[in-house]
mmCIF file of C-alpha atoms in Angstrom:
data_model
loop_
_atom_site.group_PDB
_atom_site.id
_atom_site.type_symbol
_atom_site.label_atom_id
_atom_site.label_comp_id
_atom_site.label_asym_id
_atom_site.label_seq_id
_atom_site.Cartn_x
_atom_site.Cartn_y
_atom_site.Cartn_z
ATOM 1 C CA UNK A 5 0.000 0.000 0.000
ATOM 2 C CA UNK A 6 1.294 3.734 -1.105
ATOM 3 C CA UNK A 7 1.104 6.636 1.498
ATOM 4 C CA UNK A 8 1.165 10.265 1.687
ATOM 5 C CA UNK A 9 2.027 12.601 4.471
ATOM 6 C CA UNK A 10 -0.209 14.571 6.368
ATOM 7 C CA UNK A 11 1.340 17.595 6.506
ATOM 8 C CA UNK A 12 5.003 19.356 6.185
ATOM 9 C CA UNK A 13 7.705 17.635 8.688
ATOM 10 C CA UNK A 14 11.113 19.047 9.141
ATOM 11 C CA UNK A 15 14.673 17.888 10.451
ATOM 12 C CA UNK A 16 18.025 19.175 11.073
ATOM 13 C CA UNK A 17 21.295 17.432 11.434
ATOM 14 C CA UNK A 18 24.637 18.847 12.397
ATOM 15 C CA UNK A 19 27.430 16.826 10.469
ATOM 16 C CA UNK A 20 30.746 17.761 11.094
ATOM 17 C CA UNK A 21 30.100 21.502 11.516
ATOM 18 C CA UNK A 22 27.307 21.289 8.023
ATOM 19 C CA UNK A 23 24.253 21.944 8.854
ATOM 20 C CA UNK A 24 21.698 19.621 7.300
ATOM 21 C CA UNK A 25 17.747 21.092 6.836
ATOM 22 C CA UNK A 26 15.383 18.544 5.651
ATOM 23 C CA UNK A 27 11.711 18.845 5.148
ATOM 24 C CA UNK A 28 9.294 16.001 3.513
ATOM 25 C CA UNK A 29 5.767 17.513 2.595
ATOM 26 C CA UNK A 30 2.613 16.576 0.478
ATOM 27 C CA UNK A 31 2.582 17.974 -2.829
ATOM 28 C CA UNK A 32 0.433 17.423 -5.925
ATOM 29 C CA UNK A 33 2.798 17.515 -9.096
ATOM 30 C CA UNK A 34 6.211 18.459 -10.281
ATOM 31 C CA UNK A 35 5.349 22.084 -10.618
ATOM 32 C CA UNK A 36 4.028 22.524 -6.973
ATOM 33 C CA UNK A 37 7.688 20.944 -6.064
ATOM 34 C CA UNK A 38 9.589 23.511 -8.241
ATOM 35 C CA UNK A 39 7.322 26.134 -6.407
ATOM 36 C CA UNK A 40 8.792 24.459 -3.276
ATOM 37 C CA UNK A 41 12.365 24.597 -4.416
ATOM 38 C CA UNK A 42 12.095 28.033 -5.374
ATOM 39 C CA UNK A 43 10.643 29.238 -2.304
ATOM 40 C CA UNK A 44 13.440 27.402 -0.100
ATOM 41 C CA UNK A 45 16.574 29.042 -2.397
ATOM 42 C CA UNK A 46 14.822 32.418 -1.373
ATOM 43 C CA UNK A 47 14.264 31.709 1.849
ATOM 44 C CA UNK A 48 17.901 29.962 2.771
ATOM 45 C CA UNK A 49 20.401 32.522 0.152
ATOM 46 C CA UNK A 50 23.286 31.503 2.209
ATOM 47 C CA UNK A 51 22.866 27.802 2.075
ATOM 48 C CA UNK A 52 25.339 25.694 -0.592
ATOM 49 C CA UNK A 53 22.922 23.299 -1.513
ATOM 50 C CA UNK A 54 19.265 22.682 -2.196
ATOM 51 C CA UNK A 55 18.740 19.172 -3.350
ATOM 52 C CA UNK A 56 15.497 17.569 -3.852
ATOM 53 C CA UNK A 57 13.498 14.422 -4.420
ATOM 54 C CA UNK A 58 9.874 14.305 -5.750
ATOM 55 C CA UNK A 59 8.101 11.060 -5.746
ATOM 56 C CA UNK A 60 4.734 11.921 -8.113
ATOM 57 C CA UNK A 61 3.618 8.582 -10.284
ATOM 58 C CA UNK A 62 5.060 9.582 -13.791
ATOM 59 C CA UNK A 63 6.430 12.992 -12.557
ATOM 60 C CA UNK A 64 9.421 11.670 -10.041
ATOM 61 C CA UNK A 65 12.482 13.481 -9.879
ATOM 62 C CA UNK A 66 15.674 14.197 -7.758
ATOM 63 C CA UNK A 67 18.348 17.106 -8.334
ATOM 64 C CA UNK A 68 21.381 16.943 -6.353
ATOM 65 C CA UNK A 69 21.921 20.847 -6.970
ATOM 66 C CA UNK A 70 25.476 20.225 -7.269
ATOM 67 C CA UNK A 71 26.530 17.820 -4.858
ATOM 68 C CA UNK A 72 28.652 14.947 -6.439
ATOM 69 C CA UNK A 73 26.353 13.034 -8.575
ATOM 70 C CA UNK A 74 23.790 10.347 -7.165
ATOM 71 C CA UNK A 75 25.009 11.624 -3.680
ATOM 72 C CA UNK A 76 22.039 13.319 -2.673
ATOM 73 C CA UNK A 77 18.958 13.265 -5.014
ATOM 74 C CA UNK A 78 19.410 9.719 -5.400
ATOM 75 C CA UNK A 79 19.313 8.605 -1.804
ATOM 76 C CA UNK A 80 16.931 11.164 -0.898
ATOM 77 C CA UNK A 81 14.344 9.073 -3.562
ATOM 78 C CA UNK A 82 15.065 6.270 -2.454
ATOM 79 C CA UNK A 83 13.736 6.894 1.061
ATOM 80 C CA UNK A 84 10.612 7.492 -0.434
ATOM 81 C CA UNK A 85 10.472 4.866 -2.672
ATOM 82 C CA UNK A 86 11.567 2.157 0.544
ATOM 83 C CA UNK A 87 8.453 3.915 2.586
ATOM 84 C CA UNK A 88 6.240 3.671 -0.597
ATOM 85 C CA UNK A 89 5.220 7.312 -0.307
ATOM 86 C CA UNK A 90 3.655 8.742 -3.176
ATOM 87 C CA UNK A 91 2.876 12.874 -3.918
ATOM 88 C CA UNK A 92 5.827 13.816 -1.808
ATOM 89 C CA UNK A 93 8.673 15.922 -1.839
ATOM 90 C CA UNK A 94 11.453 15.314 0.317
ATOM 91 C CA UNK A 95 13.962 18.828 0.177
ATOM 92 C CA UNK A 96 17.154 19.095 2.261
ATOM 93 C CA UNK A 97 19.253 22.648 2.410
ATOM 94 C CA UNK A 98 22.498 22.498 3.347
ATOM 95 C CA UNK A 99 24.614 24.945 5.060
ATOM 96 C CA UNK A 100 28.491 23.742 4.202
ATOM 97 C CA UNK A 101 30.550 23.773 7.851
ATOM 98 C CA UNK A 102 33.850 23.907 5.793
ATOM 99 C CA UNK A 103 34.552 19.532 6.330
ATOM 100 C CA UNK A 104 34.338 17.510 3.379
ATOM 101 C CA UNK A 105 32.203 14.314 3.815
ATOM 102 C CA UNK A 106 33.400 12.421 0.751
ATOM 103 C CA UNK A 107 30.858 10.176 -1.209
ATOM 104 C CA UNK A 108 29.385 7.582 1.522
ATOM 105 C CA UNK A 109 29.397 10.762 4.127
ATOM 106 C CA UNK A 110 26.933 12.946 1.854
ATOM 107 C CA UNK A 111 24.812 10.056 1.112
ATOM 108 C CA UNK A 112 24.417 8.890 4.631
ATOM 109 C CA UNK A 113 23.752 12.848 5.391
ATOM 110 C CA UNK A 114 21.019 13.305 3.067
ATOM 111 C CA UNK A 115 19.271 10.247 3.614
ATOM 112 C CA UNK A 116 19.336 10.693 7.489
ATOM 113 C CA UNK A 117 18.212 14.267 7.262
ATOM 114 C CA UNK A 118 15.031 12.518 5.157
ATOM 115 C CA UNK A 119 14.802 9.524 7.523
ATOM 116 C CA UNK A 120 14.689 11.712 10.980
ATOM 117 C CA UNK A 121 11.771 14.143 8.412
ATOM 118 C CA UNK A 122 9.807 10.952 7.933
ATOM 119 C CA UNK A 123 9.838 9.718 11.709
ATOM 120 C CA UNK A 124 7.913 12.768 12.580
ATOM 121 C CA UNK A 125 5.450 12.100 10.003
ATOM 122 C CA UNK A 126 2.113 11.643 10.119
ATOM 123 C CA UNK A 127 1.102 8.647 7.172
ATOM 124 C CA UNK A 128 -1.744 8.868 5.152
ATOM 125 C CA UNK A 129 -2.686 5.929 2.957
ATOM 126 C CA UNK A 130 -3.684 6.301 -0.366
ATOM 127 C CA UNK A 131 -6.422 4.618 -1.677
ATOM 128 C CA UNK A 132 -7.249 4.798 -5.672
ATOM 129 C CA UNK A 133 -10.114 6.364 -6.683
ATOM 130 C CA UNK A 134 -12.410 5.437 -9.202
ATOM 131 C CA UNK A 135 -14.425 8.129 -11.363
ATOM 132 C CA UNK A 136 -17.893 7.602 -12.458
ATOM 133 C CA UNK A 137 -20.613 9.130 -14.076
ATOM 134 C CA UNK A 138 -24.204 9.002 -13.825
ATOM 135 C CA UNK A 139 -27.696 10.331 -15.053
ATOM 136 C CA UNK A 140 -30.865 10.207 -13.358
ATOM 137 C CA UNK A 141 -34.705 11.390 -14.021
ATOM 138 C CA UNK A 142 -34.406 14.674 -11.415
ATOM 139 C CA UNK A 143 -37.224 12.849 -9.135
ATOM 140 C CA UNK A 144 -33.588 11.195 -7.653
ATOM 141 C CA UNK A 145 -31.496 14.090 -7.488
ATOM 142 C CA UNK A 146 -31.626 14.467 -3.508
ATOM 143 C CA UNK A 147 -30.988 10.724 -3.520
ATOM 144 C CA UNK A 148 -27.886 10.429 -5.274
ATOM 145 C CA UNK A 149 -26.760 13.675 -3.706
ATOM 146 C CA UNK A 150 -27.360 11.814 -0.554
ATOM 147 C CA UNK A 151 -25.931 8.710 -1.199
ATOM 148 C CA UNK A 152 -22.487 9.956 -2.670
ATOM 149 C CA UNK A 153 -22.470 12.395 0.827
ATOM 150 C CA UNK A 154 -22.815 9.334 2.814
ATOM 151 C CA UNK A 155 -20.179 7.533 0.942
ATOM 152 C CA UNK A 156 -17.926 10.539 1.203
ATOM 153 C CA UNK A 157 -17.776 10.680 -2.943
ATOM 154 C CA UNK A 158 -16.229 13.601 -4.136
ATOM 155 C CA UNK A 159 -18.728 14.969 -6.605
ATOM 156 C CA UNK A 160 -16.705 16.734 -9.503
ATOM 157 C CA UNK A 161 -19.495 18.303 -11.611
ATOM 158 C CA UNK A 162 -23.232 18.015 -11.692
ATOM 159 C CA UNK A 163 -25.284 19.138 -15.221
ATOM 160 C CA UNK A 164 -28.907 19.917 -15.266
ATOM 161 C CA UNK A 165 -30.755 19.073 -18.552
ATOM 162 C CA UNK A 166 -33.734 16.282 -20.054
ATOM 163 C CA UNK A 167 -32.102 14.633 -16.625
ATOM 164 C CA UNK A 168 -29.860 15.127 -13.962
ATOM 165 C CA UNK A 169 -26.180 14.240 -14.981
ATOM 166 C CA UNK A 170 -23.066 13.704 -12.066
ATOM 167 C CA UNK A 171 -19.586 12.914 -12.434
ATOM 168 C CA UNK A 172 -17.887 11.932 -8.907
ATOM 169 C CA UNK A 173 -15.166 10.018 -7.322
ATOM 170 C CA UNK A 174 -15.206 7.453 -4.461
ATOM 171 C CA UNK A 175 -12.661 4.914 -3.219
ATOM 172 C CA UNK A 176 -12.663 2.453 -6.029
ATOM 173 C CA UNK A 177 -13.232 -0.921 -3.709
ATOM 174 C CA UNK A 178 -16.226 0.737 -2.577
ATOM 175 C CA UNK A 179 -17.978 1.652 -6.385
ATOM 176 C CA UNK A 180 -19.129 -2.359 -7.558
ATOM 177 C CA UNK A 181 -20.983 -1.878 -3.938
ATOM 178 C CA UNK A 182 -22.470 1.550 -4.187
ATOM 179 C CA UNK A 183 -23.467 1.182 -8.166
ATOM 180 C CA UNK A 184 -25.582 -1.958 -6.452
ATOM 181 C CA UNK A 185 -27.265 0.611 -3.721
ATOM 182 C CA UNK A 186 -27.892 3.136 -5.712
ATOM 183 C CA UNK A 187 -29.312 1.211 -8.621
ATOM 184 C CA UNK A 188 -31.888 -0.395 -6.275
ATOM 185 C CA UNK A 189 -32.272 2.854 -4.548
ATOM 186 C CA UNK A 190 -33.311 4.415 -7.455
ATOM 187 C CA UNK A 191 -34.933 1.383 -8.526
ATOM 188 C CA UNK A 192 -33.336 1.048 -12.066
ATOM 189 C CA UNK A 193 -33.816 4.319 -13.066
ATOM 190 C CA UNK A 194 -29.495 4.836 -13.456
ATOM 191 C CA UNK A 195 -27.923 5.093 -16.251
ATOM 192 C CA UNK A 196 -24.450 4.701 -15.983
ATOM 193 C CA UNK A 197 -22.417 5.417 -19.405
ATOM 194 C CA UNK A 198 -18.955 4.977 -18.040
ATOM 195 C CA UNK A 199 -19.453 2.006 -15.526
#
């Protein structure tokens, strides 16, 4: 099973006089992690190093902003990955104390700054939704509104015409189950185009 996180978590490490800022948050896509990024190079002028890791389906990413290659980025991703958390951005800033860490030193850095982020974390699993639309003679309206509240369905658009048309999303184990209720409910009268 994939997770998400809650909300924003932070670390910091002190490694041989560097000073190692690491935050994991929620984020939707790649742009929203850019936005991120950006934010953090503002916010942190001083630092050496902003190096990142997104883990977003097909939009995944890491950058190790100039660290040797695969020393930061990579291991940074790969915490994520090993916790199977998905729409996440893991982002460490670091503050170079003037020691050199060599290689293994920066890897073990970045992926403890993540680690110590992520034990602070609050898990949220993800569950795929499925999306669905339906039409119904208006007589049902307050019934299907009702049903896909009780369900907690998020209900994406709703068109009024010769009959009342929805397009929602609910947890997809739960929609063989509530296409059943709501079709005796409504007692046949659903039309379902895309079920």
């Amino acid at each position: 099973m994939s997770f998400t996180l809650a909300q924003p978590v932070h670390s910091e490490l002190l490694i041989k006089k560097s000073r190692f800022i690491g935050c994991v948050q929620p984020v939707p896509d790649r742009a929203a992690a850019l936005a991120v990024v950006a934010s953090l190079r503002a916010e942190h002028p001083g630092a050496a190093h902003v190096c990142w890791a997104l883990m977003a389906g097909g939009q995944s990413a890491a950058n190790d902003d100039g660290e040797p290659g695969g020393t930061a980025g990579r291991p940074m991703l790969e915490v994520l990955r090993h916790q199977e958390i998905e729409g996440s951005l893991a982002t460490v800033v670091r503050y170079f104390g003037g020691v050199k860490l060599g290689a293994g030193g920066l890897v073990r850095a970045y992926t403890d700054a993540v680690a110590q982020a992520l034990l602070g974390a609050t898990l949220v699993p993800l569950v795929r939704q499925r999306h669905l639309e339906c039409a119904v003679p208006y007589a049902f309206e307050g019934l299907v509104r009702r049903e896909l509240a009780a369900i907690g369905a998020v209900l994406e658009d709703v068109q009024h015409g010769d009959d009342v048309r929805f397009a929602f999303a609910l947890p997809a184990p739960e929609a063989d189950a509530f296409i059943a209720r709501l079709d005796d409910a409504a007692q046949g009268r659903v039309a379902w185009p895309t079920a």
